[in-house]
mmCIF file of C-alpha atoms in Angstrom:
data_model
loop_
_atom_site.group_PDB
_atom_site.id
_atom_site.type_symbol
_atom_site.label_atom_id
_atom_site.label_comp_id
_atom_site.label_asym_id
_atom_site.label_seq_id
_atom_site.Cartn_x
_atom_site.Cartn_y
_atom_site.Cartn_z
ATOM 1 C CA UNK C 577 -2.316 16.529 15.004
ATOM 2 C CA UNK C 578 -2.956 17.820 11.843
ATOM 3 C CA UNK C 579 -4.878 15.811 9.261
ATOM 4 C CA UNK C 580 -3.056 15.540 6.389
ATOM 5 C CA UNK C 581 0.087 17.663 7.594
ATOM 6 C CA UNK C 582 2.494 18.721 4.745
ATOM 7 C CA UNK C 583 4.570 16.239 2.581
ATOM 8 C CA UNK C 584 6.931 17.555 -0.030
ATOM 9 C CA UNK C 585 8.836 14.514 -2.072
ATOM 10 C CA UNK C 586 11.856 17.196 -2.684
ATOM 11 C CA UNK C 587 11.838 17.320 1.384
ATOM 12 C CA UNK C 588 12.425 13.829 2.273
ATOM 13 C CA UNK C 589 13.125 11.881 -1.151
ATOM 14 C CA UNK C 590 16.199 10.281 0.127
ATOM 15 C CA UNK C 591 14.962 9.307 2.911
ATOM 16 C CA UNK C 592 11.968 7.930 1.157
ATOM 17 C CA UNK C 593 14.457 6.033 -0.981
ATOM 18 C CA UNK C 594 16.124 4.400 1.912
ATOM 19 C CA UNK C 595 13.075 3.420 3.359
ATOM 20 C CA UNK C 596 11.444 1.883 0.369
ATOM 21 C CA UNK C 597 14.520 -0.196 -0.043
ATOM 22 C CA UNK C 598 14.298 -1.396 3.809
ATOM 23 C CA UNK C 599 10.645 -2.083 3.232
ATOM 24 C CA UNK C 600 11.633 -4.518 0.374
ATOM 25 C CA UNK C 601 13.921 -6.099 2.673
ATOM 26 C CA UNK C 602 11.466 -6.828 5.004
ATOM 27 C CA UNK C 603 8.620 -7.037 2.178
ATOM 28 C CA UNK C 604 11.094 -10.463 0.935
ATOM 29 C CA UNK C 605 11.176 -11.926 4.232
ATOM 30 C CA UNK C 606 7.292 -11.677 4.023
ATOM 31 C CA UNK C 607 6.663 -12.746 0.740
ATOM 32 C CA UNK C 608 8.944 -15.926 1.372
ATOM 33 C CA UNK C 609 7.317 -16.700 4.958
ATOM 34 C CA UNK C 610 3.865 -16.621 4.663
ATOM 35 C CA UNK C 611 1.108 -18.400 2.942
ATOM 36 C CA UNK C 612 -0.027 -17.366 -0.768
ATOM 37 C CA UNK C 613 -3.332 -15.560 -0.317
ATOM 38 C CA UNK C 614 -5.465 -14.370 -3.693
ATOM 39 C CA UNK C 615 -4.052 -11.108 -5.211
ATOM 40 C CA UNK C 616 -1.245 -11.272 -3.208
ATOM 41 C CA UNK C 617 -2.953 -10.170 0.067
ATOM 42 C CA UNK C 618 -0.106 -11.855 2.263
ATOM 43 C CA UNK C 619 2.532 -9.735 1.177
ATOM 44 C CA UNK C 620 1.536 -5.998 2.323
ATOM 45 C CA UNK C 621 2.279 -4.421 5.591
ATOM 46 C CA UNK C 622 -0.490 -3.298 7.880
ATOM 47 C CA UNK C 623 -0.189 -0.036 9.953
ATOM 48 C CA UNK C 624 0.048 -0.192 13.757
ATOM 49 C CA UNK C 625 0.250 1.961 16.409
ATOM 50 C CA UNK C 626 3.892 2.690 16.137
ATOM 51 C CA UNK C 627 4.645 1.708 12.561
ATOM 52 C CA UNK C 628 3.890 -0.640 10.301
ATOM 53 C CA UNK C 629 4.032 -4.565 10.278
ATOM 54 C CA UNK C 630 4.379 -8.119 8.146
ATOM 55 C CA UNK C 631 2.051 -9.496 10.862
ATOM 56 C CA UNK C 632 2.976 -13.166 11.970
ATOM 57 C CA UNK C 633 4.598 -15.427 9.626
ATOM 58 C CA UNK C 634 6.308 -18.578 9.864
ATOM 59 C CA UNK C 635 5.311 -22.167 11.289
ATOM 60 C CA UNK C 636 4.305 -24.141 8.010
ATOM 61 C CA UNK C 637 7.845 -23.590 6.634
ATOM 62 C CA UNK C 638 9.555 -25.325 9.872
ATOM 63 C CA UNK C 639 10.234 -21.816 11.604
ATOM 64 C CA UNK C 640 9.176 -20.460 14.504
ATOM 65 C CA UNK C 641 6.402 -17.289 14.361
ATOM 66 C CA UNK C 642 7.440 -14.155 14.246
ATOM 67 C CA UNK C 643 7.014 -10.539 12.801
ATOM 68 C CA UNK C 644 8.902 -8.094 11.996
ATOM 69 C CA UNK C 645 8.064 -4.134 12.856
ATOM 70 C CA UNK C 646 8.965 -1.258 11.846
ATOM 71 C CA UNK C 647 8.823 1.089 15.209
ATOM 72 C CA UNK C 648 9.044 4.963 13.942
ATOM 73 C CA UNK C 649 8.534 6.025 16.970
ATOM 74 C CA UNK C 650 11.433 4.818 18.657
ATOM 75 C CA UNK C 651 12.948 4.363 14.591
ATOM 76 C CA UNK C 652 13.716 0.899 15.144
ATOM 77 C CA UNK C 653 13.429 -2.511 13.548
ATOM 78 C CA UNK C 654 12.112 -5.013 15.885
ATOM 79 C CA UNK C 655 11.862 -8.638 15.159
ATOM 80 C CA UNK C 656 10.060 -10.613 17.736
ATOM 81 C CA UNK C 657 9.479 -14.754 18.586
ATOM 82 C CA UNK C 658 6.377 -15.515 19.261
ATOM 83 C CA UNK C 659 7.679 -16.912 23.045
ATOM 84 C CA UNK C 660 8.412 -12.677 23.310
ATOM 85 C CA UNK C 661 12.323 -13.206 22.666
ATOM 86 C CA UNK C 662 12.891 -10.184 20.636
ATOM 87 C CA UNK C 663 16.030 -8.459 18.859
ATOM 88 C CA UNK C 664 16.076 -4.997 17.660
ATOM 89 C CA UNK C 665 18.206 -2.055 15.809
ATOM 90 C CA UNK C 666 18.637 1.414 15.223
ATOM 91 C CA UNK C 667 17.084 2.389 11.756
ATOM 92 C CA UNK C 668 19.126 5.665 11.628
ATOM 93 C CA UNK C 669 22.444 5.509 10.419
ATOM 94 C CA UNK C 670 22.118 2.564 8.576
ATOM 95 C CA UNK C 671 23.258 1.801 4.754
ATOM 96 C CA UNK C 672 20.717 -0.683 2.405
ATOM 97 C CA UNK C 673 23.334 -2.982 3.026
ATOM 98 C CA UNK C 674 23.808 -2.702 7.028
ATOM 99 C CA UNK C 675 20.180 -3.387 7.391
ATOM 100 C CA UNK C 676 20.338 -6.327 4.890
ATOM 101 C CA UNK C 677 23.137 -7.539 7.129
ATOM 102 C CA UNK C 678 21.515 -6.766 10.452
ATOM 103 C CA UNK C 679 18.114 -8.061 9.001
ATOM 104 C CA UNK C 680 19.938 -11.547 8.138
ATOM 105 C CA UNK C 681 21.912 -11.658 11.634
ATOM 106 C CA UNK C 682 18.715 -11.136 13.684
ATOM 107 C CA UNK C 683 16.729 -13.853 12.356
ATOM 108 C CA UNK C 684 19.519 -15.939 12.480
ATOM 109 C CA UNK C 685 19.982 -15.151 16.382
ATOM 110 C CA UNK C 686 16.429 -16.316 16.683
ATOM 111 C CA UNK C 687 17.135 -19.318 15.145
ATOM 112 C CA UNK C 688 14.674 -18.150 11.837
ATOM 113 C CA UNK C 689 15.797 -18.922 8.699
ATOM 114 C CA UNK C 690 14.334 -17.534 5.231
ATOM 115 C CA UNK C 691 15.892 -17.375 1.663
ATOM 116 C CA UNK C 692 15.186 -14.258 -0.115
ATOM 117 C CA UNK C 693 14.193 -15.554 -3.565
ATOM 118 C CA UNK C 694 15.655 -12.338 -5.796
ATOM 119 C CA UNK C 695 17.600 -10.095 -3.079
ATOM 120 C CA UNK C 696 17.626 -7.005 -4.829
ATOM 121 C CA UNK C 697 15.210 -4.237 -5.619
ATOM 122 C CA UNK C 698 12.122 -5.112 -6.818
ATOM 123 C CA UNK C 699 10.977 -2.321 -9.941
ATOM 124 C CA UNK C 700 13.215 0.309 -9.191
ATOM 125 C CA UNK C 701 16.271 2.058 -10.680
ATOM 126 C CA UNK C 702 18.341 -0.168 -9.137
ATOM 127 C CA UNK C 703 17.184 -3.194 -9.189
ATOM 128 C CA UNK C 704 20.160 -5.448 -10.643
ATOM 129 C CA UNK C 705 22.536 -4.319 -7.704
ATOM 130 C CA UNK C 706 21.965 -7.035 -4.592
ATOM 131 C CA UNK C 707 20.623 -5.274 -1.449
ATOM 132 C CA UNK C 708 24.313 -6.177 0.513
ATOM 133 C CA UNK C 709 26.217 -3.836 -1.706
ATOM 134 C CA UNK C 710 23.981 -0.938 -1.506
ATOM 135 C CA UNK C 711 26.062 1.663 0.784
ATOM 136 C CA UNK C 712 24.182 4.662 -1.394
ATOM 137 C CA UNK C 713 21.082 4.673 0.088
ATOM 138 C CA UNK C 714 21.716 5.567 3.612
ATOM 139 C CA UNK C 715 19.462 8.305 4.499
ATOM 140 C CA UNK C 716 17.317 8.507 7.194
ATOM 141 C CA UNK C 717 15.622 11.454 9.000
ATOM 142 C CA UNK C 718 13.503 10.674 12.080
ATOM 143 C CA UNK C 719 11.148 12.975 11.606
ATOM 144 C CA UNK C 720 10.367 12.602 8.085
ATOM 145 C CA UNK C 721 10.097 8.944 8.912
ATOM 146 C CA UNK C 722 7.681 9.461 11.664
ATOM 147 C CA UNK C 723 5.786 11.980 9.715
ATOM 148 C CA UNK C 724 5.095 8.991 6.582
ATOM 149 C CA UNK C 725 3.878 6.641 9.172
ATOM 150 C CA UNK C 726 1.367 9.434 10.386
ATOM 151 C CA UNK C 727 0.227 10.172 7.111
ATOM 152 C CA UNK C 728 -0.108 6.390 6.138
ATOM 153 C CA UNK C 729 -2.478 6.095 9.633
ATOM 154 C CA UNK C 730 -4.597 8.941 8.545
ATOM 155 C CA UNK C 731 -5.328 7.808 4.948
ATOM 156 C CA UNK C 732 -5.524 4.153 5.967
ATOM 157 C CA UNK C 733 -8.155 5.586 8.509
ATOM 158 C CA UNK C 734 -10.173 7.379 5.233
ATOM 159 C CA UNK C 735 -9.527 3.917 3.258
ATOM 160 C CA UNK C 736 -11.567 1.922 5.805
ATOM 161 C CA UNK C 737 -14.352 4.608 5.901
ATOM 162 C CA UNK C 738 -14.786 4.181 2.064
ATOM 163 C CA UNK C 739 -14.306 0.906 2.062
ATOM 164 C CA UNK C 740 -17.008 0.149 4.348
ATOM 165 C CA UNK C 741 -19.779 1.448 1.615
ATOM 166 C CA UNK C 742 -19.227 -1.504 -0.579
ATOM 167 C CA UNK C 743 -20.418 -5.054 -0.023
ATOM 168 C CA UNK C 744 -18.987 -7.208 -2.265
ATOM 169 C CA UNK C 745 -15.250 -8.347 -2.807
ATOM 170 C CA UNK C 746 -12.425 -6.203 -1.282
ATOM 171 C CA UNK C 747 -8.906 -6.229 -0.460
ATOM 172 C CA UNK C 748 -7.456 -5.054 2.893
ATOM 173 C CA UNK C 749 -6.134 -1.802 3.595
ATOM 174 C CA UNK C 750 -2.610 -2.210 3.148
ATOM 175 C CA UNK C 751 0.552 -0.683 2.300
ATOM 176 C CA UNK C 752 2.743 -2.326 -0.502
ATOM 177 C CA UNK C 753 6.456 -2.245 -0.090
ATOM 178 C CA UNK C 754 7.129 -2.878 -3.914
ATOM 179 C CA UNK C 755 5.419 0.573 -5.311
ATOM 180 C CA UNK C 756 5.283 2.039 -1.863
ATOM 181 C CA UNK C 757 1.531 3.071 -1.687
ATOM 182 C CA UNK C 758 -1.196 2.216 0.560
ATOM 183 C CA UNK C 759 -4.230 1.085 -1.115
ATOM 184 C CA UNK C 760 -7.502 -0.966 -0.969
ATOM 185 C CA UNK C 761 -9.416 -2.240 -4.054
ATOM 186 C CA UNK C 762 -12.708 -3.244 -4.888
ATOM 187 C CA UNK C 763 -13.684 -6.137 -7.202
ATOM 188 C CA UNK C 764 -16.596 -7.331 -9.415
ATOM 189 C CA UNK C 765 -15.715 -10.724 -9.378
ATOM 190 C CA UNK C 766 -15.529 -10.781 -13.555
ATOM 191 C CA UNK C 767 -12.605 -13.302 -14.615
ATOM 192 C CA UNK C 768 -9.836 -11.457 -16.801
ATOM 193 C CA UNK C 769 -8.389 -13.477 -19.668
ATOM 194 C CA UNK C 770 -5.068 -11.664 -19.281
ATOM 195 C CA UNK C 771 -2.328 -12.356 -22.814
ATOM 196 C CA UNK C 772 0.123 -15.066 -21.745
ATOM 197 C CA UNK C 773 2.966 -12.493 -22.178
ATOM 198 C CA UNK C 774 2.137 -11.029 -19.084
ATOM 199 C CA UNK C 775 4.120 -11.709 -15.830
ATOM 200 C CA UNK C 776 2.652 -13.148 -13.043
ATOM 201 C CA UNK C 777 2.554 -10.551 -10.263
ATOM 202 C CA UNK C 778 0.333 -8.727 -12.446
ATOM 203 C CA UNK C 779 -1.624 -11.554 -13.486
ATOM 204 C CA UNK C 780 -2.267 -12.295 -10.102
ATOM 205 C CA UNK C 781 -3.227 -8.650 -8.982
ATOM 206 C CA UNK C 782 -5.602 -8.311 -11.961
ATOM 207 C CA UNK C 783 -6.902 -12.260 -12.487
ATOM 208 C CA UNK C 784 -10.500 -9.872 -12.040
ATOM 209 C CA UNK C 785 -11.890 -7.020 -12.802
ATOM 210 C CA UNK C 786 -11.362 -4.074 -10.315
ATOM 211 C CA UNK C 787 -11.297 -0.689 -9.255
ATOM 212 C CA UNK C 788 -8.253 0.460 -6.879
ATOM 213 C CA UNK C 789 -8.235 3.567 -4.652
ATOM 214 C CA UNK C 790 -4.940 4.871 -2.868
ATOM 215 C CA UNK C 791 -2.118 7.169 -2.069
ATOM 216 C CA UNK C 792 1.457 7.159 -3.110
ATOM 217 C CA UNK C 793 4.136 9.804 -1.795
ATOM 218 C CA UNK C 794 5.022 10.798 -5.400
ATOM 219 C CA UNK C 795 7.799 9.002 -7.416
ATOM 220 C CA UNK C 796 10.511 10.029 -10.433
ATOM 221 C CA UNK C 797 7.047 9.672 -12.627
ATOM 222 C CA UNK C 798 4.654 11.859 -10.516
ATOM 223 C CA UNK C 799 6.985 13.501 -8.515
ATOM 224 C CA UNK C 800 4.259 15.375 -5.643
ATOM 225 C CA UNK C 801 1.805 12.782 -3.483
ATOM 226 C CA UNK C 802 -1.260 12.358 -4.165
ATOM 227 C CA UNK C 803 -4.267 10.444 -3.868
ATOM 228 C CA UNK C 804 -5.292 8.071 -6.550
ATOM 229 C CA UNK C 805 -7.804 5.212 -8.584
ATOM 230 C CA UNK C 806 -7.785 3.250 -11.522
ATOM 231 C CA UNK C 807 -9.930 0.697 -12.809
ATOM 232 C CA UNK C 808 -8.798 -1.900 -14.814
ATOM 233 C CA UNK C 809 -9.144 -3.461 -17.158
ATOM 234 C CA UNK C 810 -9.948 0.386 -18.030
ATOM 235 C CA UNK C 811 -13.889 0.734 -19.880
ATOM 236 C CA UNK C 812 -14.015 2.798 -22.954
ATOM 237 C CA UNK C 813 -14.735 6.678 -22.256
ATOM 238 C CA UNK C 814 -13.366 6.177 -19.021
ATOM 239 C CA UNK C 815 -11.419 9.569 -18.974
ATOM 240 C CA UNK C 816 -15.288 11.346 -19.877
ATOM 241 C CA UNK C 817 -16.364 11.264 -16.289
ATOM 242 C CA UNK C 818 -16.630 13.695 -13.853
ATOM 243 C CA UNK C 819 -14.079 13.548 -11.121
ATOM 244 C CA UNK C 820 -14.659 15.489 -7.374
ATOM 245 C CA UNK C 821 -13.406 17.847 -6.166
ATOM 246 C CA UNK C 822 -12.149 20.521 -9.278
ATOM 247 C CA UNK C 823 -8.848 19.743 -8.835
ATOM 248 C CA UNK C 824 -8.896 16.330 -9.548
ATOM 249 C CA UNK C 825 -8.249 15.322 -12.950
ATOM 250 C CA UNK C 826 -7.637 12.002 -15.134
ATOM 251 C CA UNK C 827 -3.660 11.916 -15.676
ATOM 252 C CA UNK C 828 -3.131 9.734 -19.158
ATOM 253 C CA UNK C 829 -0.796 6.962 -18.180
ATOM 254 C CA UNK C 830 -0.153 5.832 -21.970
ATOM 255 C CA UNK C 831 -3.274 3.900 -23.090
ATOM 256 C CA UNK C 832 -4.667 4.021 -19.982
ATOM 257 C CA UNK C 833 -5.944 6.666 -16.878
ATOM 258 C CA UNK C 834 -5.420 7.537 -13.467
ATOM 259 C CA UNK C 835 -8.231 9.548 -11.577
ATOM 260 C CA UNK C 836 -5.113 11.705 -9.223
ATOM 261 C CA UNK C 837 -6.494 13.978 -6.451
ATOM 262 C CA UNK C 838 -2.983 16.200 -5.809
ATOM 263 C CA UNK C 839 -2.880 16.068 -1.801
ATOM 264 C CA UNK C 840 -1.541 19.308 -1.503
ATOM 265 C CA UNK C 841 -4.881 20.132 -3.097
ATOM 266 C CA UNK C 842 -6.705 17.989 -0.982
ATOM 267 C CA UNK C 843 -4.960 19.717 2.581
ATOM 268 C CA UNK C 844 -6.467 22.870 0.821
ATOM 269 C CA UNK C 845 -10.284 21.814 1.173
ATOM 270 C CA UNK C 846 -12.463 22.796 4.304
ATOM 271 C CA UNK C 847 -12.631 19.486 4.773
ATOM 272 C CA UNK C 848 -10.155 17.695 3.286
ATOM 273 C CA UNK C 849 -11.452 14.059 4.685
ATOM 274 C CA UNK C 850 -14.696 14.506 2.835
ATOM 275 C CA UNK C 851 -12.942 15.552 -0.320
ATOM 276 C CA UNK C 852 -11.159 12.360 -0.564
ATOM 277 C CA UNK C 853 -13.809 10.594 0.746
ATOM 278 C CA UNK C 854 -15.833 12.261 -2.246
ATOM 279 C CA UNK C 855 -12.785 11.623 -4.795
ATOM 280 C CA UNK C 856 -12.772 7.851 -4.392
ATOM 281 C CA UNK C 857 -16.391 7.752 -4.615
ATOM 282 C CA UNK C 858 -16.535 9.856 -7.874
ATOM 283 C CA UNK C 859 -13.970 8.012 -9.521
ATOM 284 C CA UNK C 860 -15.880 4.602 -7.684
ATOM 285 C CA UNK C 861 -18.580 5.764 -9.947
ATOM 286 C CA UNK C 862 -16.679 6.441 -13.096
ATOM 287 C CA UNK C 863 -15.298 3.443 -13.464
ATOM 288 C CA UNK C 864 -18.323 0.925 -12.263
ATOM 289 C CA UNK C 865 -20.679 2.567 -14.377
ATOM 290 C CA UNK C 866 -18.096 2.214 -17.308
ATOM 291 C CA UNK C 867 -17.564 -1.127 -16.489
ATOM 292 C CA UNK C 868 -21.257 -2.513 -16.120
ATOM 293 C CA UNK C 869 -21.139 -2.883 -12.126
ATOM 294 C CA UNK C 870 -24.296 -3.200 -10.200
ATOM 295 C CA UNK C 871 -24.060 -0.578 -8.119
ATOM 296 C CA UNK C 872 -26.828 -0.312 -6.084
ATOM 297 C CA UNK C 873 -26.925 -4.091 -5.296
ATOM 298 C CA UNK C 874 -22.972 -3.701 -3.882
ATOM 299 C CA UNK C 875 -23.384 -1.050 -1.893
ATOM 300 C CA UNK C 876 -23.320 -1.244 1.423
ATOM 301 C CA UNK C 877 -24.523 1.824 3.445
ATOM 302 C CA UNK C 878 -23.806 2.558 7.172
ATOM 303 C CA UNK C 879 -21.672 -0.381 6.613
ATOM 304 C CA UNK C 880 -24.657 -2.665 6.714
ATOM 305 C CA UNK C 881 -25.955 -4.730 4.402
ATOM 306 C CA UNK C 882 -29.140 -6.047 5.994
ATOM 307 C CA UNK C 883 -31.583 -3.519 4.739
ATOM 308 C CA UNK C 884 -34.169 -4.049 8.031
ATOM 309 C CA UNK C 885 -31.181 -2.608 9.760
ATOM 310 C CA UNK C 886 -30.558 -0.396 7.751
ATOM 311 C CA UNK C 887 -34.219 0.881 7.793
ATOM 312 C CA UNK C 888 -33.749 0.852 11.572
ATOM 313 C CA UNK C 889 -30.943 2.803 11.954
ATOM 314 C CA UNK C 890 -32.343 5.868 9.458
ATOM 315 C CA UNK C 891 -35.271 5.788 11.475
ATOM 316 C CA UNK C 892 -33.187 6.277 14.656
ATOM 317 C CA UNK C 893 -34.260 2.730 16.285
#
């Protein structure tokens, strides 16, 4: 299919809002089931070949494994034992608060049980109204759905590429469920002494120095998708560097900058893979040289980082 098919926010945005609420659903039934991993690694979902996933949780908090999936293909939730016992429902036609429900009943059938710490929205509009009384946000158009899977594959797909040049300290690929992005980040390993004020997602997520590259499908804020990076804590002159291609620019976030690559101008490149592959490594560039990075000594080219194979492999052997 098309890389990079079309996207419009204004096409799909209640959809998208539906979704993003399910995700946290299932996001809170991740973060309370799985084991703490640095920058909160263990929370994301991964991409599959049908949808995304939590991956396997369970077993050191007394339950059994499981996962939970999110099919949209066949646009259904599926929640399966790891002995292959496995209940499942419709995602169309459902309210935030019918999934909630269904969500709870299904574990319960399979005898799992997990407290949702804060049951509500996590950093959006509404996030003081408890995910059981949301009948609002009941949108949900098959298609659209499929089509934000598809596009999730295909940028996780130029994620991995990029992240394969760089040898030292990276995250996954993975898609969060709290901003709804996909992302992957790079660190230098530099300890942040972040003010005590701060809460502590984000002192978790930023405890180091790093640079993250991603996509989000465009919000109230930044209301088109597009293709992103930020380093942070940001270097002075930051905004100074060249970004690639020409339509990429540095969008001024309020004391700090976002490198943005519009992907409607990205699906207008002859190649649009190599123009965000040549995005992320521009803005890559901006914001380790800023920053003091040694970047010769953490890349990684061919995705190898012993340099007698590396000699090998330019040579053809």
């Amino acid at each position: 299919m098309e890389l990079f098919p079309p996207m419009p926010l204004a096409e799909w945005r209640d959809t998208k809002e539906t979704l993003h609420r399910f995700a946290q659903v299932v996001g809170k039934i991740r973060l309370a089931a799985s084991v703490r991993r640095n920058h909160w690694w263990n929370v994301p979902f991964h991409l599959t070949g049908r949808g995304i996933t939590t991956r396997p949780m369970g077993q050191i908090d007394g339950n059994p494994i499981f996962t939970v999936d999110f099919d949209f293909v066949g646009h259904r939730l599926v929640i399966t034992r790891l002995d292959g016992v496995t209940v499942s429902f419709p995602l169309s036609g459902q309210s935030v608060a019918s999934f909630h429900k269904k969500v709870m009943a299904a574990l319960e059938a399979l005898g799992i049980k997990v407290d949702i710490n804060v049951p509500k929205p996590f950093d959006l509009p509404d996030a003081d109204r408890p995910f059981a009384e949301d009948t609002q946000h009941a949108a949900y158009d098959p298609e659209h759905a499929n089509r934000y899977w598809q596009v999730l594959s295909q940028v996780a797909l130029v994620l991995e590429e990029f992240a394969a040049r760089f040898s030292g300290k990276v995250s996954p690929v993975h898609h969060f469920w709290h901003t709804f992005d996909i992302a992957h980040t790079r660190f230098s390993e530099r300890q942040i002494d972040q003010p005590h004020q701060i809460d502590p997602v984000t002192r978790e997520a930023y405890s180091q120095e790093v640079i993250s590259f991603g996509f989000w499908f465009g919000d109230d804020k930044f209301a088109a998708p597009a293709f992103y990076s930020y380093t942070a804590p940001e270097p002075a002159q930051l905004a100074e560097e060249p970004l690639t291609p020409v339509s990429a620019q540095w969008v001024d976030r309020g004391g700090s900058h976002l490198a943005v690559l519009p992907y409607d101008a990205a699906r207008t490149e002859s190649d649009p893979r190599a123009a965000v592959l040549a995005f992320y490594e521009s803005a890559y560039q901006a914001g380790a040289g800023r920053a003091g990075w040694d970047i010769g000594r953490l890349a990684c080219p061919g995705g190898m980082t012993d340099p007698c194979l590396r000699t090998r492999m330019s040579a053809g052997g």
